[in-house]
Amino acid sequence: MTAQTTTTTAPAVEIEGISKSFDGHLAVHPLDLEIRENEFFSILGPSGCGKTTLMRMITGFETPTSGRVRLGGADVTDVPTRNRDLNMLFQSYALFPHLTVFDNVVFELRVRRVPRAEADRRAHEALELVKLSHLGDRKPDQLSGGQRQRVALARAVVSGPKVVLLDEPLGALDQQLRKEMQYELKRMQREVGITFIYVTHDQEEALTMSDRIAVMSEGIVQQVAGPEDIYNRPETRFVAGFIGSCNLLDVTVRAGSAGEEVEAVLDGVGVLPGVLAEDVPLERPATLLLRPERIEVRRDGEGVPGVVETLTFLGEEWHVHLAIDARTMVKVSLPSLVKERDLPGLATGERLLMRWRPEDARIVVR
Ligand code: ATP
C-alpha cells in the first residue's frame, strides 16, 4: 500500500457578500465566491455585466459597497492595492519603452530591493517561462504584439504573487495568436502554480483555459462550475444561451424535484421529455434547454415532429432548422457522416422526427 497524503489548500481568494453600487444602481449584486489556490478561474460575461468591477474590488482599485475580500485567509478589504499580494495584467501591456525586456521584467524586484543576484535569477526564470530568454536585450518596440504580451506576463509573475488578475489580456491580438496564447497562458499558469483570475467576454476562451468559470449577467453570478458542467449542465437560461448554441424552448412544467424526469408541455404542440434542473414547487412556466448536437433526427419511428426549414452545410456537420409549429424553431446539428448514411437526399420541406435523451434536455425556471 502506498501512503496517501491529503493536502488542504486555503482558498486563494474569498469573497463574502460583496456588492458594488454606482449612483444607487447595483453593478454587482451581493455575492459569495471562493477561488482556490493554483486555480485558473475565469469571470465570464457580456459587456457591462460587472466583471471588471468585481475584479477591481479584488485588486482594491474599487471599494465594495458591502462585503469583505480575503486573500490567502487574510482580510484585505481595507488594505490598499500595493499591499495586496497580487499582480495585474491588462490588454495594454504598459511596458517601459526605454528599458530592455530584461530590465522591464526585473524592475519590480529592484524596487522591492531583492538582492541583485536573486533578482537576476528570478527575472531569467520568468523570461524562460515565457520563452523569451533570447530577447532579453531588446526594447519593447522591437517585439511583436504576442512577444510584448509575454514580457508583460513575465513581469506579472516575477515577484511570485499569490494571485494574478488578467483583464481581457488577449483582446488586442489577432485570432491565430490569440489561440496560441490561450494554450500558452494555461501552460504558464500550471508551471508557476499561481492563481489566475481571468476576465473575459469570450466564452470559447473561458472554456478552453479555465479550471472553473463564474458566468455573470447584469451584476449577478449565474453559475460557478467547471467548463464541462457549464456547457452540459447550465443552471439558468442565460448560461445556456450565452455558452455555445442552445435551443431555449418556452414550456410549462408541473411541480417536481431536481433530477426528476418530467414531461414539459409545449403550448399547442404536446409534451417534450426533459429533466428538472432544480426543484419546482408549483406548476410553472419554464425553459427547456437542449443543445443542437444532442438531438437525433430520423425519417420514421417515434419522436417530436418538425419540418425542415433550412439546411446549412458547415463541413463536418449540417445545421438544420426544424419548425415544430409556426412559433417554435429547433436547431439541430447533424454530423455529415450521419446525414449521408441515414438521411440521403434530405431536403427542405421534409418532415423529420426528433429524439433526445431526457437527461439531455434540462428544464430551468430561471
Ligand atoms: P466590459 O466588458 O464592457 O468592460 P464589464 O462586464 O467589465 O464590461 P463593468 O465595467 O464592471 O462591466 O461595469 C458594470 C456596470 O457598472 C456598467 O453598467 C457600468 O456602466 C457601471 N460602472 C462601472 N464603473 C462605473 C463608475 N465608475 N461609475 C458609474 N458606473 C460605473
mmCIF file of C-alpha atoms and ligand atoms in Angstrom:
data_model
loop_
_atom_site.group_PDB
_atom_site.id
_atom_site.type_symbol
_atom_site.label_atom_id
_atom_site.label_comp_id
_atom_site.label_asym_id
_atom_site.label_seq_id
_atom_site.Cartn_x
_atom_site.Cartn_y
_atom_site.Cartn_z
ATOM 1 C CA MET A 1 0.000 0.000 0.000
ATOM 2 C CA THR A 2 1.201 3.480 -0.715
ATOM 3 C CA ALA A 3 0.876 6.197 1.858
ATOM 4 C CA GLN A 4 -1.653 8.836 0.999
ATOM 5 C CA THR A 5 -1.223 12.459 1.866
ATOM 6 C CA THR A 6 -4.134 14.799 1.852
ATOM 7 C CA THR A 7 -3.330 18.408 1.242
ATOM 8 C CA THR A 8 -5.869 21.023 2.088
ATOM 9 C CA THR A 9 -5.030 24.315 0.491
ATOM 10 C CA ALA A 10 -6.560 27.541 1.771
ATOM 11 C CA PRO A 11 -8.661 29.374 -0.774
ATOM 12 C CA ALA A 12 -6.569 31.979 -2.603
ATOM 13 C CA VAL A 13 -9.460 34.437 -2.662
ATOM 14 C CA GLU A 14 -12.630 34.515 -0.584
ATOM 15 C CA ILE A 15 -15.384 36.936 -1.407
ATOM 16 C CA GLU A 16 -18.150 37.327 1.107
ATOM 17 C CA GLY A 17 -21.317 39.261 0.421
ATOM 18 C CA ILE A 18 -19.503 41.684 -1.822
ATOM 19 C CA SER A 19 -21.503 44.201 -3.834
ATOM 20 C CA LYS A 20 -20.998 47.497 -5.644
ATOM 21 C CA SER A 21 -23.479 50.176 -6.480
ATOM 22 C CA PHE A 22 -22.841 53.282 -8.556
ATOM 23 C CA ASP A 23 -25.325 56.115 -8.011
ATOM 24 C CA GLY A 24 -27.859 53.746 -6.473
ATOM 25 C CA HIS A 25 -27.542 51.261 -9.339
ATOM 26 C CA LEU A 26 -26.231 47.806 -8.380
ATOM 27 C CA ALA A 27 -23.392 46.991 -10.800
ATOM 28 C CA VAL A 28 -22.504 43.882 -8.751
ATOM 29 C CA HIS A 29 -25.223 42.236 -6.634
ATOM 30 C CA PRO A 30 -24.118 40.741 -3.294
ATOM 31 C CA LEU A 31 -22.178 37.573 -3.988
ATOM 32 C CA ASP A 32 -20.033 34.925 -2.349
ATOM 33 C CA LEU A 33 -17.170 33.313 -4.215
ATOM 34 C CA GLU A 34 -14.208 31.142 -3.357
ATOM 35 C CA ILE A 35 -11.251 30.901 -5.709
ATOM 36 C CA ARG A 36 -8.854 28.081 -4.948
ATOM 37 C CA GLU A 37 -5.117 28.031 -4.737
ATOM 38 C CA ASN A 38 -3.433 27.415 -8.126
ATOM 39 C CA GLU A 39 -6.719 27.675 -9.920
ATOM 40 C CA PHE A 40 -7.281 29.147 -13.384
ATOM 41 C CA PHE A 41 -10.534 30.915 -12.674
ATOM 42 C CA SER A 42 -12.448 32.936 -15.274
ATOM 43 C CA ILE A 43 -15.070 35.600 -14.813
ATOM 44 C CA LEU A 44 -17.130 35.449 -17.996
ATOM 45 C CA GLY A 45 -19.977 37.649 -19.182
ATOM 46 C CA PRO A 46 -21.142 40.157 -21.781
ATOM 47 C CA SER A 47 -20.077 43.789 -21.808
ATOM 48 C CA GLY A 48 -21.410 45.723 -18.826
ATOM 49 C CA CYS A 49 -22.225 42.659 -16.686
ATOM 50 C CA GLY A 50 -19.943 43.840 -13.872
ATOM 51 C CA LYS A 51 -16.910 41.591 -14.319
ATOM 52 C CA THR A 52 -14.356 44.411 -14.336
ATOM 53 C CA THR A 53 -15.968 45.959 -11.259
ATOM 54 C CA LEU A 54 -15.750 42.603 -9.472
ATOM 55 C CA MET A 55 -12.108 42.274 -10.455
ATOM 56 C CA ARG A 56 -11.354 45.825 -9.320
ATOM 57 C CA MET A 57 -12.813 45.047 -5.891
ATOM 58 C CA ILE A 58 -10.427 42.084 -5.595
ATOM 59 C CA THR A 59 -7.447 44.252 -6.577
ATOM 60 C CA GLY A 60 -8.514 47.116 -4.331
ATOM 61 C CA PHE A 61 -8.990 49.696 -7.117
ATOM 62 C CA GLU A 62 -12.658 49.795 -6.199
ATOM 63 C CA THR A 63 -14.117 49.926 -2.686
ATOM 64 C CA PRO A 64 -17.014 47.493 -2.217
ATOM 65 C CA THR A 65 -20.354 48.951 -1.153
ATOM 66 C CA SER A 66 -20.726 45.913 1.105
ATOM 67 C CA GLY A 67 -18.863 42.700 1.898
ATOM 68 C CA ARG A 68 -15.326 41.502 2.575
ATOM 69 C CA VAL A 69 -12.413 40.244 0.466
ATOM 70 C CA ARG A 70 -9.844 37.810 1.843
ATOM 71 C CA LEU A 71 -6.554 36.833 0.209
ATOM 72 C CA GLY A 72 -4.914 33.665 1.480
ATOM 73 C CA GLY A 73 -7.124 33.822 4.567
ATOM 74 C CA ALA A 74 -6.319 37.448 5.476
ATOM 75 C CA ASP A 75 -8.985 40.157 5.275
ATOM 76 C CA VAL A 76 -7.707 42.768 2.801
ATOM 77 C CA THR A 77 -10.927 44.749 2.325
ATOM 78 C CA ASP A 78 -9.288 47.862 3.778
ATOM 79 C CA VAL A 79 -5.763 47.144 2.516
ATOM 80 C CA PRO A 80 -4.544 49.296 -0.401
ATOM 81 C CA THR A 81 -3.742 47.582 -3.712
ATOM 82 C CA ARG A 82 0.039 47.926 -3.376
ATOM 83 C CA ASN A 83 -0.038 45.946 -0.133
ATOM 84 C CA ARG A 84 -2.157 43.104 -1.507
ATOM 85 C CA ASP A 85 -0.267 40.011 -2.583
ATOM 86 C CA LEU A 86 -1.422 40.180 -6.196
ATOM 87 C CA ASN A 87 -0.479 41.494 -9.605
ATOM 88 C CA MET A 88 -2.373 42.509 -12.718
ATOM 89 C CA LEU A 89 -2.077 42.075 -16.453
ATOM 90 C CA PHE A 90 -4.007 44.278 -18.842
ATOM 91 C CA GLN A 91 -4.571 44.389 -22.555
ATOM 92 C CA SER A 92 -2.370 47.492 -22.830
ATOM 93 C CA TYR A 93 0.944 45.980 -21.859
ATOM 94 C CA ALA A 94 2.291 49.089 -20.117
ATOM 95 C CA LEU A 95 5.936 48.139 -20.636
ATOM 96 C CA PHE A 96 8.598 50.793 -20.090
ATOM 97 C CA PRO A 97 9.661 51.684 -23.651
ATOM 98 C CA HIS A 98 13.157 52.846 -22.720
ATOM 99 C CA LEU A 99 14.028 49.680 -20.762
ATOM 100 C CA THR A 100 15.137 46.366 -22.245
ATOM 101 C CA VAL A 101 12.946 43.306 -21.936
ATOM 102 C CA PHE A 102 15.105 42.010 -19.087
ATOM 103 C CA ASP A 103 15.038 45.327 -17.235
ATOM 104 C CA ASN A 104 11.261 45.521 -17.631
ATOM 105 C CA VAL A 105 10.926 42.117 -16.005
ATOM 106 C CA VAL A 106 13.453 42.697 -13.208
ATOM 107 C CA PHE A 107 12.136 46.202 -12.436
ATOM 108 C CA GLU A 108 9.703 45.313 -9.675
ATOM 109 C CA LEU A 109 12.284 43.179 -7.898
ATOM 110 C CA ARG A 110 14.735 46.107 -7.918
ATOM 111 C CA VAL A 111 12.035 48.364 -6.453
ATOM 112 C CA ARG A 112 11.468 45.782 -3.752
ATOM 113 C CA ARG A 113 15.213 45.696 -3.078
ATOM 114 C CA VAL A 114 15.530 41.970 -3.725
ATOM 115 C CA PRO A 115 19.299 41.171 -3.675
ATOM 116 C CA ARG A 116 20.717 41.622 -7.174
ATOM 117 C CA ALA A 117 21.825 38.026 -7.819
ATOM 118 C CA GLU A 118 18.477 36.624 -6.744
ATOM 119 C CA ALA A 119 16.534 39.245 -8.696
ATOM 120 C CA ASP A 120 18.535 38.460 -11.845
ATOM 121 C CA ARG A 121 17.982 34.748 -11.384
ATOM 122 C CA ARG A 122 14.227 35.180 -10.943
ATOM 123 C CA ALA A 123 13.947 37.508 -13.934
ATOM 124 C CA HIS A 124 15.817 34.962 -16.076
ATOM 125 C CA GLU A 125 13.453 32.236 -14.875
ATOM 126 C CA ALA A 126 10.409 34.346 -15.695
ATOM 127 C CA LEU A 127 11.763 35.033 -19.192
ATOM 128 C CA GLU A 128 12.420 31.345 -19.642
ATOM 129 C CA LEU A 129 8.866 30.589 -18.611
ATOM 130 C CA VAL A 130 7.524 32.809 -21.408
ATOM 131 C CA LYS A 131 10.205 31.528 -23.812
ATOM 132 C CA LEU A 132 11.847 34.884 -24.361
ATOM 133 C CA SER A 133 15.275 34.338 -22.794
ATOM 134 C CA HIS A 134 16.905 35.056 -26.144
ATOM 135 C CA LEU A 135 15.314 38.502 -26.449
ATOM 136 C CA GLY A 136 16.282 39.971 -23.075
ATOM 137 C CA ASP A 137 18.316 42.782 -24.645
ATOM 138 C CA ARG A 138 15.597 44.019 -26.986
ATOM 139 C CA LYS A 139 13.445 47.068 -26.375
ATOM 140 C CA PRO A 140 9.637 46.642 -26.371
ATOM 141 C CA ASP A 141 9.261 48.363 -29.770
ATOM 142 C CA GLN A 142 11.459 45.634 -31.291
ATOM 143 C CA LEU A 143 8.954 42.960 -30.309
ATOM 144 C CA SER A 144 5.755 41.610 -31.847
ATOM 145 C CA GLY A 145 2.428 42.063 -30.049
ATOM 146 C CA GLY A 146 2.495 38.476 -28.816
ATOM 147 C CA GLN A 147 6.040 38.842 -27.510
ATOM 148 C CA ARG A 148 5.169 42.063 -25.670
ATOM 149 C CA GLN A 149 2.262 40.221 -24.090
ATOM 150 C CA ARG A 150 4.678 37.550 -22.885
ATOM 151 C CA VAL A 151 7.004 40.148 -21.379
ATOM 152 C CA ALA A 152 4.051 41.657 -19.537
ATOM 153 C CA LEU A 153 3.160 38.218 -18.208
ATOM 154 C CA ALA A 154 6.750 37.534 -17.105
ATOM 155 C CA ARG A 155 6.616 40.851 -15.267
ATOM 156 C CA ALA A 156 3.310 39.974 -13.599
ATOM 157 C CA VAL A 157 4.584 36.675 -12.164
ATOM 158 C CA VAL A 158 8.242 37.500 -11.434
ATOM 159 C CA SER A 159 7.671 38.569 -7.846
ATOM 160 C CA GLY A 160 5.668 35.392 -7.139
ATOM 161 C CA PRO A 161 2.349 36.948 -6.128
ATOM 162 C CA LYS A 162 -0.416 34.775 -4.723
ATOM 163 C CA VAL A 163 -2.845 35.888 -7.416
ATOM 164 C CA VAL A 164 -2.538 37.369 -10.904
ATOM 165 C CA LEU A 165 -5.606 39.085 -12.360
ATOM 166 C CA LEU A 166 -5.837 39.305 -16.125
ATOM 167 C CA ASP A 167 -8.398 41.627 -17.730
ATOM 168 C CA GLU A 168 -9.055 40.598 -21.343
ATOM 169 C CA PRO A 169 -5.294 40.388 -21.919
ATOM 170 C CA LEU A 170 -5.561 38.837 -25.388
ATOM 171 C CA GLY A 171 -8.071 41.329 -26.787
ATOM 172 C CA ALA A 172 -5.545 43.158 -28.967
ATOM 173 C CA LEU A 173 -4.104 40.050 -30.632
ATOM 174 C CA ASP A 174 -5.256 38.582 -33.929
ATOM 175 C CA GLN A 175 -7.284 35.380 -33.935
ATOM 176 C CA GLN A 176 -4.400 32.987 -34.649
ATOM 177 C CA LEU A 177 -2.127 34.469 -31.982
ATOM 178 C CA ARG A 178 -4.991 34.548 -29.509
ATOM 179 C CA LYS A 179 -5.472 30.807 -29.857
ATOM 180 C CA GLU A 180 -1.761 30.150 -29.348
ATOM 181 C CA MET A 181 -1.624 32.425 -26.320
ATOM 182 C CA GLN A 182 -4.638 30.692 -24.761
ATOM 183 C CA TYR A 183 -2.727 27.416 -24.580
ATOM 184 C CA GLU A 184 0.458 29.190 -23.542
ATOM 185 C CA LEU A 185 -1.225 31.086 -20.721
ATOM 186 C CA LYS A 186 -2.683 27.881 -19.399
ATOM 187 C CA ARG A 187 0.693 26.134 -19.588
ATOM 188 C CA MET A 188 2.436 29.006 -17.829
ATOM 189 C CA GLN A 189 -0.180 29.136 -15.106
ATOM 190 C CA ARG A 190 0.335 25.414 -14.444
ATOM 191 C CA GLU A 191 4.081 25.866 -14.407
ATOM 192 C CA VAL A 192 4.221 28.779 -11.956
ATOM 193 C CA GLY A 193 1.368 27.470 -9.809
ATOM 194 C CA ILE A 194 -0.091 30.926 -9.230
ATOM 195 C CA THR A 195 -3.847 31.520 -9.047
ATOM 196 C CA PHE A 196 -5.009 33.260 -12.231
ATOM 197 C CA ILE A 197 -8.249 35.215 -12.317
ATOM 198 C CA TYR A 198 -9.103 35.817 -15.929
ATOM 199 C CA VAL A 199 -11.736 38.324 -17.026
ATOM 200 C CA THR A 200 -13.229 37.784 -20.473
ATOM 201 C CA HIS A 201 -16.383 38.114 -22.565
ATOM 202 C CA ASP A 202 -15.181 35.333 -24.874
ATOM 203 C CA GLN A 203 -16.877 32.057 -23.969
ATOM 204 C CA GLU A 204 -14.530 29.892 -26.010
ATOM 205 C CA GLU A 205 -11.525 31.438 -24.301
ATOM 206 C CA ALA A 206 -13.038 30.730 -20.893
ATOM 207 C CA LEU A 207 -13.963 27.137 -21.808
ATOM 208 C CA THR A 208 -10.530 26.215 -23.162
ATOM 209 C CA MET A 209 -8.421 27.720 -20.383
ATOM 210 C CA SER A 210 -10.313 27.574 -17.118
ATOM 211 C CA ASP A 211 -10.491 25.126 -14.250
ATOM 212 C CA ARG A 212 -13.687 26.899 -13.237
ATOM 213 C CA ILE A 213 -15.781 29.720 -14.623
ATOM 214 C CA ALA A 214 -18.120 32.231 -12.990
ATOM 215 C CA VAL A 215 -20.716 33.302 -15.557
ATOM 216 C CA MET A 216 -22.088 36.792 -14.893
ATOM 217 C CA SER A 217 -25.060 38.666 -16.248
ATOM 218 C CA GLU A 218 -26.380 42.043 -15.145
ATOM 219 C CA GLY A 219 -24.303 42.104 -11.986
ATOM 220 C CA ILE A 220 -25.360 38.613 -10.906
ATOM 221 C CA VAL A 221 -23.203 35.490 -10.848
ATOM 222 C CA GLN A 222 -25.399 32.957 -12.617
ATOM 223 C CA GLN A 223 -23.291 29.831 -12.170
ATOM 224 C CA VAL A 224 -19.840 28.817 -10.972
ATOM 225 C CA ALA A 225 -18.591 25.494 -12.321
ATOM 226 C CA GLY A 226 -16.018 23.734 -14.487
ATOM 227 C CA PRO A 227 -16.212 24.148 -18.296
ATOM 228 C CA GLU A 228 -17.940 20.814 -18.920
ATOM 229 C CA ASP A 229 -20.597 21.419 -16.300
ATOM 230 C CA ILE A 230 -21.181 24.965 -17.531
ATOM 231 C CA TYR A 231 -21.725 23.610 -21.036
ATOM 232 C CA ASN A 232 -23.595 20.382 -20.293
ATOM 233 C CA ARG A 233 -25.404 21.329 -17.110
ATOM 234 C CA PRO A 234 -26.306 25.015 -17.344
ATOM 235 C CA GLU A 235 -28.347 26.186 -14.365
ATOM 236 C CA THR A 236 -30.030 29.159 -15.951
ATOM 237 C CA ARG A 237 -31.468 30.155 -19.291
ATOM 238 C CA PHE A 238 -28.828 32.866 -19.584
ATOM 239 C CA VAL A 239 -25.900 30.467 -19.133
ATOM 240 C CA ALA A 240 -27.297 28.046 -21.725
ATOM 241 C CA GLY A 241 -27.841 30.810 -24.254
ATOM 242 C CA PHE A 242 -24.523 32.578 -23.647
ATOM 243 C CA ILE A 243 -22.290 29.498 -23.797
ATOM 244 C CA GLY A 244 -22.393 27.838 -27.193
ATOM 245 C CA SER A 245 -25.556 27.280 -29.173
ATOM 246 C CA CYS A 246 -28.690 26.103 -27.376
ATOM 247 C CA ASN A 247 -32.401 25.703 -28.033
ATOM 248 C CA LEU A 248 -34.379 27.599 -25.407
ATOM 249 C CA LEU A 249 -37.949 26.359 -25.559
ATOM 250 C CA ASP A 250 -40.735 28.006 -23.540
ATOM 251 C CA VAL A 251 -42.654 25.257 -21.771
ATOM 252 C CA THR A 252 -44.788 24.618 -18.691
ATOM 253 C CA VAL A 253 -43.849 22.050 -16.061
ATOM 254 C CA ARG A 254 -45.684 20.597 -13.122
ATOM 255 C CA ALA A 255 -44.170 20.572 -9.630
ATOM 256 C CA GLY A 256 -41.227 18.242 -9.090
ATOM 257 C CA SER A 257 -37.770 17.953 -7.626
ATOM 258 C CA ALA A 258 -34.348 18.441 -9.174
ATOM 259 C CA GLY A 259 -33.203 15.465 -11.239
ATOM 260 C CA GLU A 260 -36.732 14.209 -11.824
ATOM 261 C CA GLU A 261 -37.755 13.202 -15.324
ATOM 262 C CA VAL A 262 -40.847 15.144 -16.413
ATOM 263 C CA GLU A 263 -42.952 15.931 -19.438
ATOM 264 C CA ALA A 264 -42.722 19.591 -20.317
ATOM 265 C CA VAL A 265 -45.746 20.983 -22.094
ATOM 266 C CA LEU A 266 -45.075 22.977 -25.228
ATOM 267 C CA ASP A 267 -48.213 25.004 -25.707
ATOM 268 C CA GLY A 268 -50.363 23.829 -28.610
ATOM 269 C CA VAL A 269 -47.866 21.102 -29.591
ATOM 270 C CA GLY A 270 -47.659 18.440 -26.902
ATOM 271 C CA VAL A 271 -45.135 17.175 -24.410
ATOM 272 C CA LEU A 272 -41.345 17.129 -24.582
ATOM 273 C CA PRO A 273 -39.202 14.873 -22.386
ATOM 274 C CA GLY A 274 -36.724 16.508 -20.016
ATOM 275 C CA VAL A 275 -35.216 16.524 -16.554
ATOM 276 C CA LEU A 276 -35.773 19.219 -13.934
ATOM 277 C CA ALA A 277 -32.511 21.047 -13.224
ATOM 278 C CA GLU A 278 -33.947 22.467 -9.995
ATOM 279 C CA ASP A 279 -36.829 21.981 -7.588
ATOM 280 C CA VAL A 280 -40.103 23.331 -8.908
ATOM 281 C CA PRO A 281 -42.662 23.877 -6.130
ATOM 282 C CA LEU A 282 -45.692 24.581 -8.331
ATOM 283 C CA GLU A 283 -46.722 24.197 -11.931
ATOM 284 C CA ARG A 284 -44.797 26.959 -13.665
ATOM 285 C CA PRO A 285 -43.596 28.410 -16.962
ATOM 286 C CA ALA A 286 -40.055 27.177 -17.592
ATOM 287 C CA THR A 287 -37.370 26.845 -20.242
ATOM 288 C CA LEU A 288 -36.254 23.578 -21.753
ATOM 289 C CA LEU A 289 -32.544 23.790 -22.644
ATOM 290 C CA LEU A 290 -31.474 21.497 -25.441
ATOM 291 C CA ARG A 291 -28.140 21.539 -27.288
ATOM 292 C CA PRO A 292 -28.420 21.076 -31.092
ATOM 293 C CA GLU A 293 -25.895 18.207 -31.067
ATOM 294 C CA ARG A 294 -27.965 16.234 -28.554
ATOM 295 C CA ILE A 295 -30.903 15.851 -30.927
ATOM 296 C CA GLU A 296 -31.184 12.834 -33.182
ATOM 297 C CA VAL A 297 -33.311 13.133 -36.335
ATOM 298 C CA ARG A 298 -34.946 10.289 -38.245
ATOM 299 C CA ARG A 299 -37.407 9.759 -41.039
ATOM 300 C CA ASP A 300 -39.544 7.282 -39.127
ATOM 301 C CA GLY A 301 -40.195 5.853 -35.685
ATOM 302 C CA GLU A 302 -41.150 7.910 -32.655
ATOM 303 C CA GLY A 303 -40.290 11.484 -31.807
ATOM 304 C CA VAL A 304 -41.273 15.121 -31.918
ATOM 305 C CA PRO A 305 -42.184 16.032 -35.496
ATOM 306 C CA GLY A 306 -40.688 19.052 -37.241
ATOM 307 C CA VAL A 307 -40.447 20.345 -40.793
ATOM 308 C CA VAL A 308 -37.024 21.169 -42.271
ATOM 309 C CA GLU A 309 -36.899 24.924 -42.850
ATOM 310 C CA THR A 310 -33.213 25.389 -43.625
ATOM 311 C CA LEU A 311 -30.220 23.149 -44.242
ATOM 312 C CA THR A 312 -26.737 24.648 -43.984
ATOM 313 C CA PHE A 313 -23.546 22.780 -44.795
ATOM 314 C CA LEU A 314 -20.578 23.523 -42.494
ATOM 315 C CA GLY A 315 -18.159 20.756 -43.458
ATOM 316 C CA GLU A 316 -18.144 18.230 -40.672
ATOM 317 C CA GLU A 317 -21.773 18.926 -39.838
ATOM 318 C CA TRP A 318 -25.011 20.379 -41.131
ATOM 319 C CA HIS A 319 -27.105 22.926 -39.283
ATOM 320 C CA VAL A 320 -30.769 22.102 -39.665
ATOM 321 C CA HIS A 321 -33.663 24.303 -38.563
ATOM 322 C CA LEU A 322 -36.844 22.371 -37.884
ATOM 323 C CA ALA A 323 -40.183 24.085 -37.337
ATOM 324 C CA ILE A 324 -42.284 22.368 -34.663
ATOM 325 C CA ASP A 325 -45.050 24.878 -35.225
ATOM 326 C CA ALA A 326 -45.373 28.430 -36.557
ATOM 327 C CA ARG A 327 -43.691 29.863 -33.428
ATOM 328 C CA THR A 328 -41.163 27.226 -32.436
ATOM 329 C CA MET A 329 -37.969 26.551 -34.346
ATOM 330 C CA VAL A 330 -35.433 23.967 -33.208
ATOM 331 C CA LYS A 331 -31.763 23.981 -34.233
ATOM 332 C CA VAL A 332 -30.221 20.571 -34.848
ATOM 333 C CA SER A 333 -26.593 19.862 -35.614
ATOM 334 C CA LEU A 334 -26.371 16.842 -37.857
ATOM 335 C CA PRO A 335 -22.964 15.206 -38.430
ATOM 336 C CA SER A 336 -22.222 14.967 -42.169
ATOM 337 C CA LEU A 337 -21.491 11.266 -41.764
ATOM 338 C CA VAL A 338 -24.912 10.607 -40.238
ATOM 339 C CA LYS A 339 -26.709 12.636 -42.891
ATOM 340 C CA GLU A 340 -25.016 10.715 -45.714
ATOM 341 C CA ARG A 341 -25.661 7.374 -44.076
ATOM 342 C CA ASP A 342 -29.169 7.764 -42.642
ATOM 343 C CA LEU A 343 -30.778 10.681 -44.431
ATOM 344 C CA PRO A 344 -29.755 10.580 -48.117
ATOM 345 C CA GLY A 345 -31.441 13.251 -50.229
ATOM 346 C CA LEU A 346 -32.648 15.248 -47.226
ATOM 347 C CA ALA A 347 -34.326 18.451 -48.416
ATOM 348 C CA THR A 348 -36.194 21.439 -47.015
ATOM 349 C CA GLY A 349 -39.914 20.872 -46.503
ATOM 350 C CA GLU A 350 -39.367 17.313 -45.361
ATOM 351 C CA ARG A 351 -40.911 16.127 -42.086
ATOM 352 C CA LEU A 352 -38.497 14.566 -39.599
ATOM 353 C CA LEU A 353 -38.806 13.156 -36.088
ATOM 354 C CA MET A 354 -36.590 14.456 -33.288
ATOM 355 C CA ARG A 355 -35.467 12.419 -30.327
ATOM 356 C CA TRP A 356 -33.213 13.058 -27.380
ATOM 357 C CA ARG A 357 -32.408 11.509 -24.036
ATOM 358 C CA PRO A 358 -34.495 13.181 -21.313
ATOM 359 C CA GLU A 359 -31.327 13.961 -19.324
ATOM 360 C CA ASP A 360 -30.011 15.984 -22.254
ATOM 361 C CA ALA A 361 -32.964 18.370 -22.010
ATOM 362 C CA ARG A 362 -32.614 20.381 -18.807
ATOM 363 C CA ILE A 363 -35.549 22.334 -17.526
ATOM 364 C CA VAL A 364 -34.965 25.545 -15.583
ATOM 365 C CA VAL A 365 -37.360 28.130 -14.221
ATOM 366 C CA ARG A 366 -34.707 30.881 -14.041
HETATM 367 P P1 ATP B 1 -16.843 45.445 -20.215
HETATM 368 O O1 ATP B 1 -16.624 44.038 -20.695
HETATM 369 O O2 ATP B 1 -17.524 46.299 -21.230
HETATM 370 O O3 ATP B 1 -15.638 46.068 -19.608
HETATM 371 P P2 ATP B 1 -17.852 44.751 -17.594
HETATM 372 O O4 ATP B 1 -18.609 43.484 -17.546
HETATM 373 O O5 ATP B 1 -16.448 44.712 -17.160
HETATM 374 O O6 ATP B 1 -17.964 45.356 -19.031
HETATM 375 P P3 ATP B 1 -18.180 46.836 -15.650
HETATM 376 O O7 ATP B 1 -17.128 47.712 -16.242
HETATM 377 O O8 ATP B 1 -17.864 46.142 -14.397
HETATM 378 O O9 ATP B 1 -18.681 45.783 -16.721
HETATM 379 O O10 ATP B 1 -19.476 47.722 -15.443
HETATM 380 C C1 ATP B 1 -20.660 47.225 -14.831
HETATM 381 C C2 ATP B 1 -21.697 48.347 -14.736
HETATM 382 O O11 ATP B 1 -21.274 49.337 -13.815
HETATM 383 C C3 ATP B 1 -21.944 49.064 -16.053
HETATM 384 O O12 ATP B 1 -23.311 49.345 -16.150
HETATM 385 C C4 ATP B 1 -21.117 50.320 -15.927
HETATM 386 O O13 ATP B 1 -21.688 51.356 -16.685
HETATM 387 C C5 ATP B 1 -21.195 50.603 -14.436
HETATM 388 N N1 ATP B 1 -19.989 51.294 -13.946
HETATM 389 C C6 ATP B 1 -18.728 50.788 -13.937
HETATM 390 N N2 ATP B 1 -17.870 51.660 -13.365
HETATM 391 C C7 ATP B 1 -18.583 52.759 -13.022
HETATM 392 C C8 ATP B 1 -18.272 54.013 -12.395
HETATM 393 N N3 ATP B 1 -17.038 54.299 -12.001
HETATM 394 N N4 ATP B 1 -19.292 54.881 -12.192
HETATM 395 C C9 ATP B 1 -20.556 54.586 -12.570
HETATM 396 N N5 ATP B 1 -20.914 53.439 -13.162
HETATM 397 C C10 ATP B 1 -19.946 52.520 -13.393
#
